[in-house]
Amino acid sequence: MKFIEELVVDEFLPTFRALLAEDLRDRGFTQSEVADALGISQSAVSKYAHGEVNVNARVADDTRVRELVDQVGEGLATGDMTPVQALVEAEVLIRQLEEADLLSDLHEEAMPELASYDGFHNIHDPESHLRTVEQVRSSVRRGLRKLTNTSGFAGLIPNVGSNLVESLPDAEGIDDIAGIPGRIFDVKGQATVPGEPEFGVSEHVASVLLSARAADADVNAGLNIVYDAGVVEELEAAGYECIEFDADAPTDPVRAVLEARDDDLPETFVVYQTGSYGIEPITYVLGPDAPTVADAVRVLL
């Protein structure tokens, strides 16, 4: 009796790790860094590097395996992907390969008695909540990198700080929106990001995003920057619709002004308020994801 999990351990895992170790070394990782990224010992990395680990040729030649190795390698190298997300993506592929696919074929060869059955139940959902959570965090990281790698972004950060946020597809509250804990601040002309994206850490920008979504705007991400007439003019000149709302309105001014419109909102648009007593004027860029929002802000730089 041979379980399919044994094939994952004996055939898929050594092959995947060997390919990923080679990919990371090609990206400039040291042997120690590869070991840390894969959660294995340096001696194990050395064995992979010297071909002392059996590699399954059918697994190694599978296009999906190769694509995942490249995706994970790039994600780990840039910091866009955490080890948790890498693990989730690998698990999803494993379950796909188990379901009447490569691993299922290997299992049937090892256990011919299985040939009369219809394969295996899919026990890992590719649309799992954990996978979606990690993908949103990864998207926020990509957007942040676009902003912090662009000269001059610090000058667009308001006194209250900026935050780049992105929501889960079915977000209902602040806990469903990822942002930067402590916000992004201008420290001596440098945009300073105090921590990794987390859920439930943004009230200000997340609330604006939730208000827009409540008005049926098809947006999942947002960023706040300084307001002045020139900023709005430049965004309008770049083709982004800019909509003013009243910061002093008694209830949910963003939702109110968007629901009052007769036409559909564009994919990426801007809402802004010009301030009032005790309220700093702010511009909010809203769009489908964090990198797209970051691209919109970069037109100002």
mmCIF file of C-alpha atoms in Angstrom:
data_model
loop_
_atom_site.group_PDB
_atom_site.id
_atom_site.type_symbol
_atom_site.label_atom_id
_atom_site.label_comp_id
_atom_site.label_asym_id
_atom_site.label_seq_id
_atom_site.Cartn_x
_atom_site.Cartn_y
_atom_site.Cartn_z
ATOM 1 C CA MET A 1 0.000 0.000 0.000
ATOM 2 C CA LYS A 2 1.474 3.322 -1.097
ATOM 3 C CA PHE A 3 -0.151 6.643 -0.268
ATOM 4 C CA ILE A 4 -0.055 9.528 -2.717
ATOM 5 C CA GLU A 5 1.445 11.604 0.095
ATOM 6 C CA GLU A 6 4.487 9.336 -0.112
ATOM 7 C CA LEU A 7 4.926 10.320 -3.743
ATOM 8 C CA VAL A 8 4.697 13.979 -2.743
ATOM 9 C CA VAL A 9 7.471 13.432 -0.188
ATOM 10 C CA ASP A 10 9.631 11.075 -2.247
ATOM 11 C CA GLU A 11 9.174 12.487 -5.771
ATOM 12 C CA PHE A 12 7.647 15.958 -5.869
ATOM 13 C CA LEU A 13 9.256 17.606 -2.845
ATOM 14 C CA PRO A 14 12.918 16.717 -3.576
ATOM 15 C CA THR A 15 12.453 17.710 -7.220
ATOM 16 C CA PHE A 16 10.714 20.991 -6.430
ATOM 17 C CA ARG A 17 13.266 21.919 -3.787
ATOM 18 C CA ALA A 18 16.175 21.055 -6.079
ATOM 19 C CA LEU A 19 14.755 23.229 -8.874
ATOM 20 C CA LEU A 20 13.957 26.077 -6.487
ATOM 21 C CA ALA A 21 17.375 25.892 -4.839
ATOM 22 C CA GLU A 22 18.998 26.144 -8.277
ATOM 23 C CA ASP A 23 16.731 29.062 -9.215
ATOM 24 C CA LEU A 24 17.551 30.989 -6.033
ATOM 25 C CA ARG A 25 21.269 30.385 -6.443
ATOM 26 C CA ASP A 26 20.984 31.754 -9.998
ATOM 27 C CA ARG A 27 19.330 34.857 -8.496
ATOM 28 C CA GLY A 28 22.339 35.443 -6.257
ATOM 29 C CA PHE A 29 21.227 33.756 -3.032
ATOM 30 C CA THR A 30 23.978 32.312 -0.887
ATOM 31 C CA GLN A 31 23.760 28.707 0.263
ATOM 32 C CA SER A 32 22.735 29.955 3.714
ATOM 33 C CA GLU A 33 20.013 32.200 2.262
ATOM 34 C CA VAL A 34 18.664 29.331 0.163
ATOM 35 C CA ALA A 35 18.538 27.150 3.283
ATOM 36 C CA ASP A 36 16.616 29.847 5.174
ATOM 37 C CA ALA A 37 14.190 30.397 2.275
ATOM 38 C CA LEU A 38 13.433 26.680 1.927
ATOM 39 C CA GLY A 39 13.475 25.917 5.634
ATOM 40 C CA ILE A 40 16.123 23.230 5.282
ATOM 41 C CA SER A 41 19.729 22.761 6.388
ATOM 42 C CA GLN A 42 22.750 24.027 4.471
ATOM 43 C CA SER A 43 23.946 20.446 4.096
ATOM 44 C CA ALA A 44 20.662 19.618 2.339
ATOM 45 C CA VAL A 45 21.165 22.595 0.007
ATOM 46 C CA SER A 46 24.657 21.306 -0.746
ATOM 47 C CA LYS A 47 23.219 17.910 -1.678
ATOM 48 C CA TYR A 48 20.742 19.565 -4.032
ATOM 49 C CA ALA A 49 23.514 21.639 -5.599
ATOM 50 C CA HIS A 50 25.739 18.582 -6.179
ATOM 51 C CA GLY A 51 22.979 16.388 -7.595
ATOM 52 C CA GLU A 52 22.977 14.041 -4.620
ATOM 53 C CA VAL A 53 19.176 14.075 -4.419
ATOM 54 C CA ASN A 54 16.996 11.982 -6.714
ATOM 55 C CA VAL A 55 14.992 14.171 -9.091
ATOM 56 C CA ASN A 56 11.891 12.863 -10.822
ATOM 57 C CA ALA A 57 12.261 13.774 -14.482
ATOM 58 C CA ARG A 58 8.522 13.848 -15.133
ATOM 59 C CA VAL A 59 7.960 16.279 -12.263
ATOM 60 C CA ALA A 60 10.977 18.385 -13.253
ATOM 61 C CA ASP A 61 9.824 18.615 -16.883
ATOM 62 C CA ASP A 62 6.243 19.602 -16.055
ATOM 63 C CA THR A 63 5.584 23.146 -17.309
ATOM 64 C CA ARG A 64 3.469 24.039 -14.274
ATOM 65 C CA VAL A 65 6.206 22.985 -11.890
ATOM 66 C CA ARG A 66 8.754 25.047 -13.813
ATOM 67 C CA GLU A 67 6.433 28.070 -13.828
ATOM 68 C CA LEU A 68 5.830 27.797 -10.081
ATOM 69 C CA VAL A 69 9.567 27.528 -9.402
ATOM 70 C CA ASP A 70 10.106 30.740 -11.389
ATOM 71 C CA GLN A 71 7.166 32.502 -9.654
ATOM 72 C CA VAL A 72 8.298 31.499 -6.167
ATOM 73 C CA GLY A 73 11.950 32.234 -6.907
ATOM 74 C CA GLU A 74 11.134 35.734 -8.124
ATOM 75 C CA GLY A 75 8.722 36.357 -5.235
ATOM 76 C CA LEU A 76 11.213 35.299 -2.580
ATOM 77 C CA ALA A 77 14.016 37.255 -4.240
ATOM 78 C CA THR A 78 12.010 40.511 -4.436
ATOM 79 C CA GLY A 79 10.284 40.067 -1.098
ATOM 80 C CA ASP A 80 6.832 40.177 -2.734
ATOM 81 C CA MET A 81 6.110 36.631 -1.576
ATOM 82 C CA THR A 82 6.441 35.302 1.950
ATOM 83 C CA PRO A 83 7.427 31.690 2.714
ATOM 84 C CA VAL A 84 3.803 31.174 3.776
ATOM 85 C CA GLN A 85 2.493 32.208 0.360
ATOM 86 C CA ALA A 86 5.173 30.091 -1.349
ATOM 87 C CA LEU A 87 4.013 27.108 0.679
ATOM 88 C CA VAL A 88 0.357 27.758 -0.135
ATOM 89 C CA GLU A 89 1.073 28.054 -3.872
ATOM 90 C CA ALA A 90 3.061 24.803 -3.813
ATOM 91 C CA GLU A 91 0.281 23.064 -1.884
ATOM 92 C CA VAL A 92 -2.299 24.239 -4.434
ATOM 93 C CA LEU A 93 -0.211 22.862 -7.297
ATOM 94 C CA ILE A 94 0.286 19.573 -5.452
ATOM 95 C CA ARG A 95 -3.478 19.166 -5.034
ATOM 96 C CA GLN A 96 -4.003 19.987 -8.706
ATOM 97 C CA LEU A 97 -1.422 17.381 -9.702
ATOM 98 C CA GLU A 98 -3.111 14.864 -7.415
ATOM 99 C CA GLU A 99 -6.494 15.334 -9.056
ATOM 100 C CA ALA A 100 -6.408 13.049 -12.130
ATOM 101 C CA ASP A 101 -3.068 14.543 -13.121
ATOM 102 C CA LEU A 102 0.667 13.886 -12.878
ATOM 103 C CA LEU A 103 0.843 12.747 -9.260
ATOM 104 C CA SER A 104 -2.306 10.728 -9.742
ATOM 105 C CA ASP A 105 -0.685 8.995 -12.721
ATOM 106 C CA LEU A 106 2.436 8.234 -10.721
ATOM 107 C CA HIS A 107 0.271 6.920 -7.910
ATOM 108 C CA GLU A 108 -1.640 4.624 -10.228
ATOM 109 C CA GLU A 109 1.637 3.290 -11.606
ATOM 110 C CA ALA A 110 2.818 2.563 -8.080
ATOM 111 C CA MET A 111 -0.603 1.133 -7.171
ATOM 112 C CA PRO A 112 -2.128 -0.423 -10.310
ATOM 113 C CA GLU A 113 -5.242 -1.302 -8.334
ATOM 114 C CA LEU A 114 -6.179 2.395 -8.456
ATOM 115 C CA ALA A 115 -6.622 2.351 -12.237
ATOM 116 C CA SER A 116 -10.272 1.373 -11.908
ATOM 117 C CA TYR A 117 -11.102 4.414 -9.774
ATOM 118 C CA ASP A 118 -11.845 7.973 -10.849
ATOM 119 C CA GLY A 119 -8.936 9.706 -9.161
ATOM 120 C CA PHE A 120 -8.851 11.670 -5.962
ATOM 121 C CA HIS A 121 -11.062 14.230 -4.262
ATOM 122 C CA ASN A 122 -9.731 17.765 -4.259
ATOM 123 C CA ILE A 123 -9.022 18.408 -0.576
ATOM 124 C CA HIS A 124 -7.265 21.761 -1.084
ATOM 125 C CA ASP A 125 -9.300 24.557 -2.595
ATOM 126 C CA PRO A 126 -7.278 26.748 -5.015
ATOM 127 C CA GLU A 127 -9.504 29.673 -3.964
ATOM 128 C CA SER A 128 -8.795 29.165 -0.273
ATOM 129 C CA HIS A 129 -9.007 32.116 2.107
ATOM 130 C CA LEU A 130 -5.368 31.704 3.146
ATOM 131 C CA ARG A 131 -4.195 31.850 -0.449
ATOM 132 C CA THR A 132 -6.259 34.969 -1.134
ATOM 133 C CA VAL A 133 -4.956 36.679 2.007
ATOM 134 C CA GLU A 134 -1.345 36.089 0.982
ATOM 135 C CA GLN A 135 -2.025 37.274 -2.573
ATOM 136 C CA VAL A 136 -3.462 40.557 -1.238
ATOM 137 C CA ARG A 137 -0.414 41.081 0.986
ATOM 138 C CA SER A 138 1.837 40.369 -1.999
ATOM 139 C CA SER A 139 -0.073 42.904 -4.103
ATOM 140 C CA VAL A 140 0.370 45.593 -1.427
ATOM 141 C CA ARG A 141 4.114 44.857 -1.328
ATOM 142 C CA ARG A 142 4.368 45.284 -5.105
ATOM 143 C CA GLY A 143 2.525 48.595 -4.915
ATOM 144 C CA LEU A 144 4.770 49.785 -2.092
ATOM 145 C CA ARG A 145 7.882 48.927 -4.037
ATOM 146 C CA LYS A 146 6.647 50.956 -6.995
ATOM 147 C CA LEU A 147 6.113 53.965 -4.721
ATOM 148 C CA THR A 148 9.222 53.764 -2.558
ATOM 149 C CA ASN A 149 11.451 53.154 -5.579
ATOM 150 C CA THR A 150 10.148 56.315 -7.232
ATOM 151 C CA SER A 151 11.980 59.531 -6.406
ATOM 152 C CA GLY A 152 9.783 62.205 -4.894
ATOM 153 C CA PHE A 153 6.999 60.086 -3.422
ATOM 154 C CA ALA A 154 7.825 61.314 0.093
ATOM 155 C CA GLY A 155 6.760 64.795 -1.005
ATOM 156 C CA LEU A 156 3.215 63.521 -1.626
ATOM 157 C CA ILE A 157 2.771 62.147 1.893
ATOM 158 C CA PRO A 158 0.347 64.279 3.967
ATOM 159 C CA ASN A 159 0.964 65.266 7.576
ATOM 160 C CA VAL A 160 -1.240 62.427 8.817
ATOM 161 C CA GLY A 161 0.845 59.945 6.824
ATOM 162 C CA SER A 162 -0.084 57.794 3.839
ATOM 163 C CA ASN A 163 -1.373 54.274 3.666
ATOM 164 C CA LEU A 164 -1.634 51.901 0.741
ATOM 165 C CA VAL A 165 -4.421 49.390 1.269
ATOM 166 C CA GLU A 166 -6.034 46.509 -0.582
ATOM 167 C CA SER A 167 -9.126 44.521 0.307
ATOM 168 C CA LEU A 168 -10.154 40.917 0.113
ATOM 169 C CA PRO A 169 -12.675 40.383 -2.713
ATOM 170 C CA ASP A 170 -15.609 40.076 -0.297
ATOM 171 C CA ALA A 171 -14.423 42.682 2.223
ATOM 172 C CA GLU A 172 -17.063 43.837 4.684
ATOM 173 C CA GLY A 173 -14.979 45.667 7.277
ATOM 174 C CA ILE A 174 -11.570 47.063 8.171
ATOM 175 C CA ASP A 175 -10.319 43.635 9.246
ATOM 176 C CA ASP A 176 -10.705 42.506 5.618
ATOM 177 C CA ILE A 177 -8.326 45.192 4.333
ATOM 178 C CA ALA A 178 -4.535 44.973 4.358
ATOM 179 C CA GLY A 179 -2.456 48.084 4.948
ATOM 180 C CA ILE A 180 0.733 49.347 6.542
ATOM 181 C CA PRO A 181 0.790 49.346 10.348
ATOM 182 C CA GLY A 182 1.613 52.823 11.591
ATOM 183 C CA ARG A 183 1.228 54.352 8.089
ATOM 184 C CA ILE A 184 3.923 55.618 5.703
ATOM 185 C CA PHE A 185 5.660 58.834 6.756
ATOM 186 C CA ASP A 186 8.090 61.300 5.224
ATOM 187 C CA VAL A 187 11.281 61.077 7.284
ATOM 188 C CA LYS A 188 13.842 63.596 6.029
ATOM 189 C CA GLY A 189 12.657 63.263 2.450
ATOM 190 C CA GLN A 190 12.451 59.467 2.539
ATOM 191 C CA ALA A 191 9.196 57.483 2.494
ATOM 192 C CA THR A 192 9.470 55.251 5.563
ATOM 193 C CA VAL A 193 7.447 52.026 5.721
ATOM 194 C CA PRO A 194 7.378 50.807 9.339
ATOM 195 C CA GLY A 195 6.276 47.224 8.774
ATOM 196 C CA GLU A 196 4.903 44.463 6.583
ATOM 197 C CA PRO A 197 1.306 44.639 5.293
ATOM 198 C CA GLU A 198 -1.238 43.459 7.845
ATOM 199 C CA PHE A 199 -5.002 43.211 7.955
ATOM 200 C CA GLY A 200 -7.064 45.496 10.146
ATOM 201 C CA VAL A 201 -4.402 48.166 10.694
ATOM 202 C CA SER A 202 -5.859 51.000 8.588
ATOM 203 C CA GLU A 203 -8.967 52.863 9.662
ATOM 204 C CA HIS A 204 -8.624 56.053 7.640
ATOM 205 C CA VAL A 205 -7.924 54.905 4.069
ATOM 206 C CA ALA A 206 -9.675 51.571 4.598
ATOM 207 C CA SER A 207 -12.861 53.440 5.569
ATOM 208 C CA VAL A 208 -12.749 55.503 2.376
ATOM 209 C CA LEU A 209 -12.240 52.326 0.328
ATOM 210 C CA LEU A 210 -15.151 50.607 2.081
ATOM 211 C CA SER A 211 -17.357 53.650 1.445
ATOM 212 C CA ALA A 212 -16.546 53.567 -2.267
ATOM 213 C CA ARG A 213 -17.249 49.823 -2.403
ATOM 214 C CA ALA A 214 -20.560 50.386 -0.584
ATOM 215 C CA ALA A 215 -21.470 52.777 -3.416
ATOM 216 C CA ASP A 216 -20.875 49.889 -5.868
ATOM 217 C CA ALA A 217 -17.500 51.176 -7.052
ATOM 218 C CA ASP A 218 -15.521 48.207 -8.367
ATOM 219 C CA VAL A 219 -12.349 49.066 -6.443
ATOM 220 C CA ASN A 220 -10.172 46.980 -4.139
ATOM 221 C CA ALA A 221 -7.286 49.328 -3.278
ATOM 222 C CA GLY A 222 -6.609 52.875 -2.219
ATOM 223 C CA LEU A 223 -3.867 55.348 -1.296
ATOM 224 C CA ASN A 224 -4.063 58.787 0.320
ATOM 225 C CA ILE A 225 -1.741 61.603 -0.701
ATOM 226 C CA VAL A 226 -1.591 65.368 -0.217
ATOM 227 C CA TYR A 227 -4.246 67.604 -1.706
ATOM 228 C CA ASP A 228 -3.689 70.757 -3.641
ATOM 229 C CA ALA A 229 -5.235 72.079 -6.826
ATOM 230 C CA GLY A 230 -2.130 71.205 -8.805
ATOM 231 C CA VAL A 231 -2.257 67.542 -7.768
ATOM 232 C CA VAL A 232 -5.873 67.234 -8.893
ATOM 233 C CA GLU A 233 -5.139 69.043 -12.160
ATOM 234 C CA GLU A 234 -2.247 66.708 -12.957
ATOM 235 C CA LEU A 235 -4.323 63.620 -12.218
ATOM 236 C CA GLU A 236 -7.141 64.928 -14.414
ATOM 237 C CA ALA A 237 -4.648 65.716 -17.179
ATOM 238 C CA ALA A 238 -3.452 62.096 -16.957
ATOM 239 C CA GLY A 239 -7.028 60.924 -17.589
ATOM 240 C CA TYR A 240 -8.195 60.149 -14.050
ATOM 241 C CA GLU A 241 -11.627 61.394 -13.024
ATOM 242 C CA CYS A 242 -11.429 63.452 -9.823
ATOM 243 C CA ILE A 243 -14.500 63.793 -7.602
ATOM 244 C CA GLU A 244 -14.747 66.223 -4.696
ATOM 245 C CA PHE A 245 -16.600 65.354 -1.494
ATOM 246 C CA ASP A 246 -17.463 67.404 1.576
ATOM 247 C CA ALA A 247 -15.326 66.512 4.597
ATOM 248 C CA ASP A 248 -17.940 68.162 6.856
ATOM 249 C CA ALA A 249 -20.861 66.056 5.598
ATOM 250 C CA PRO A 250 -22.604 64.382 8.549
ATOM 251 C CA THR A 251 -22.686 60.796 7.233
ATOM 252 C CA ASP A 252 -20.358 58.893 4.883
ATOM 253 C CA PRO A 253 -19.599 61.713 2.425
ATOM 254 C CA VAL A 254 -17.644 59.516 -0.025
ATOM 255 C CA ARG A 255 -20.483 57.040 -0.418
ATOM 256 C CA ALA A 256 -23.014 59.852 -0.722
ATOM 257 C CA VAL A 257 -21.226 61.671 -3.521
ATOM 258 C CA LEU A 258 -20.564 58.478 -5.472
ATOM 259 C CA GLU A 259 -24.146 57.222 -5.148
ATOM 260 C CA ALA A 260 -25.412 60.572 -6.446
ATOM 261 C CA ARG A 261 -23.748 59.957 -9.823
ATOM 262 C CA ASP A 262 -25.773 58.839 -12.842
ATOM 263 C CA ASP A 263 -22.924 57.104 -14.683
ATOM 264 C CA ASP A 264 -20.587 54.222 -13.914
ATOM 265 C CA LEU A 265 -17.295 54.905 -12.190
ATOM 266 C CA PRO A 266 -14.054 54.159 -14.060
ATOM 267 C CA GLU A 267 -11.683 51.387 -12.976
ATOM 268 C CA THR A 268 -9.346 53.882 -11.297
ATOM 269 C CA PHE A 269 -10.486 57.258 -10.049
ATOM 270 C CA VAL A 270 -9.788 59.948 -7.440
ATOM 271 C CA VAL A 271 -11.845 61.412 -4.607
ATOM 272 C CA TYR A 272 -10.656 64.403 -2.624
ATOM 273 C CA GLN A 273 -11.677 66.903 0.011
ATOM 274 C CA THR A 274 -10.229 70.368 0.447
ATOM 275 C CA GLY A 275 -10.226 70.314 4.237
ATOM 276 C CA SER A 276 -12.064 72.145 6.976
ATOM 277 C CA TYR A 277 -11.506 73.115 10.592
ATOM 278 C CA GLY A 278 -9.242 70.444 12.112
ATOM 279 C CA ILE A 279 -9.350 68.298 8.959
ATOM 280 C CA GLU A 280 -6.338 68.117 6.651
ATOM 281 C CA PRO A 281 -7.186 68.236 2.924
ATOM 282 C CA ILE A 282 -6.506 64.830 1.360
ATOM 283 C CA THR A 283 -6.562 63.155 -2.057
ATOM 284 C CA TYR A 284 -7.471 59.474 -2.356
ATOM 285 C CA VAL A 285 -6.617 57.359 -5.392
ATOM 286 C CA LEU A 286 -8.817 54.261 -5.705
ATOM 287 C CA GLY A 287 -8.389 51.376 -8.110
ATOM 288 C CA PRO A 288 -8.528 47.618 -8.720
ATOM 289 C CA ASP A 289 -5.309 46.735 -6.893
ATOM 290 C CA ALA A 290 -2.376 48.311 -5.081
ATOM 291 C CA PRO A 291 0.114 48.303 -8.017
ATOM 292 C CA THR A 292 -2.434 50.027 -10.280
ATOM 293 C CA VAL A 293 -3.070 52.695 -7.639
ATOM 294 C CA ALA A 294 0.684 53.188 -7.260
ATOM 295 C CA ASP A 295 1.032 53.625 -11.026
ATOM 296 C CA ALA A 296 -1.622 56.344 -10.961
ATOM 297 C CA VAL A 297 0.238 58.258 -8.236
ATOM 298 C CA ARG A 298 3.531 57.940 -10.108
ATOM 299 C CA VAL A 299 2.197 60.221 -12.864
ATOM 300 C CA LEU A 300 2.677 63.032 -10.344
ATOM 301 C CA LEU A 301 6.409 62.319 -9.941
#
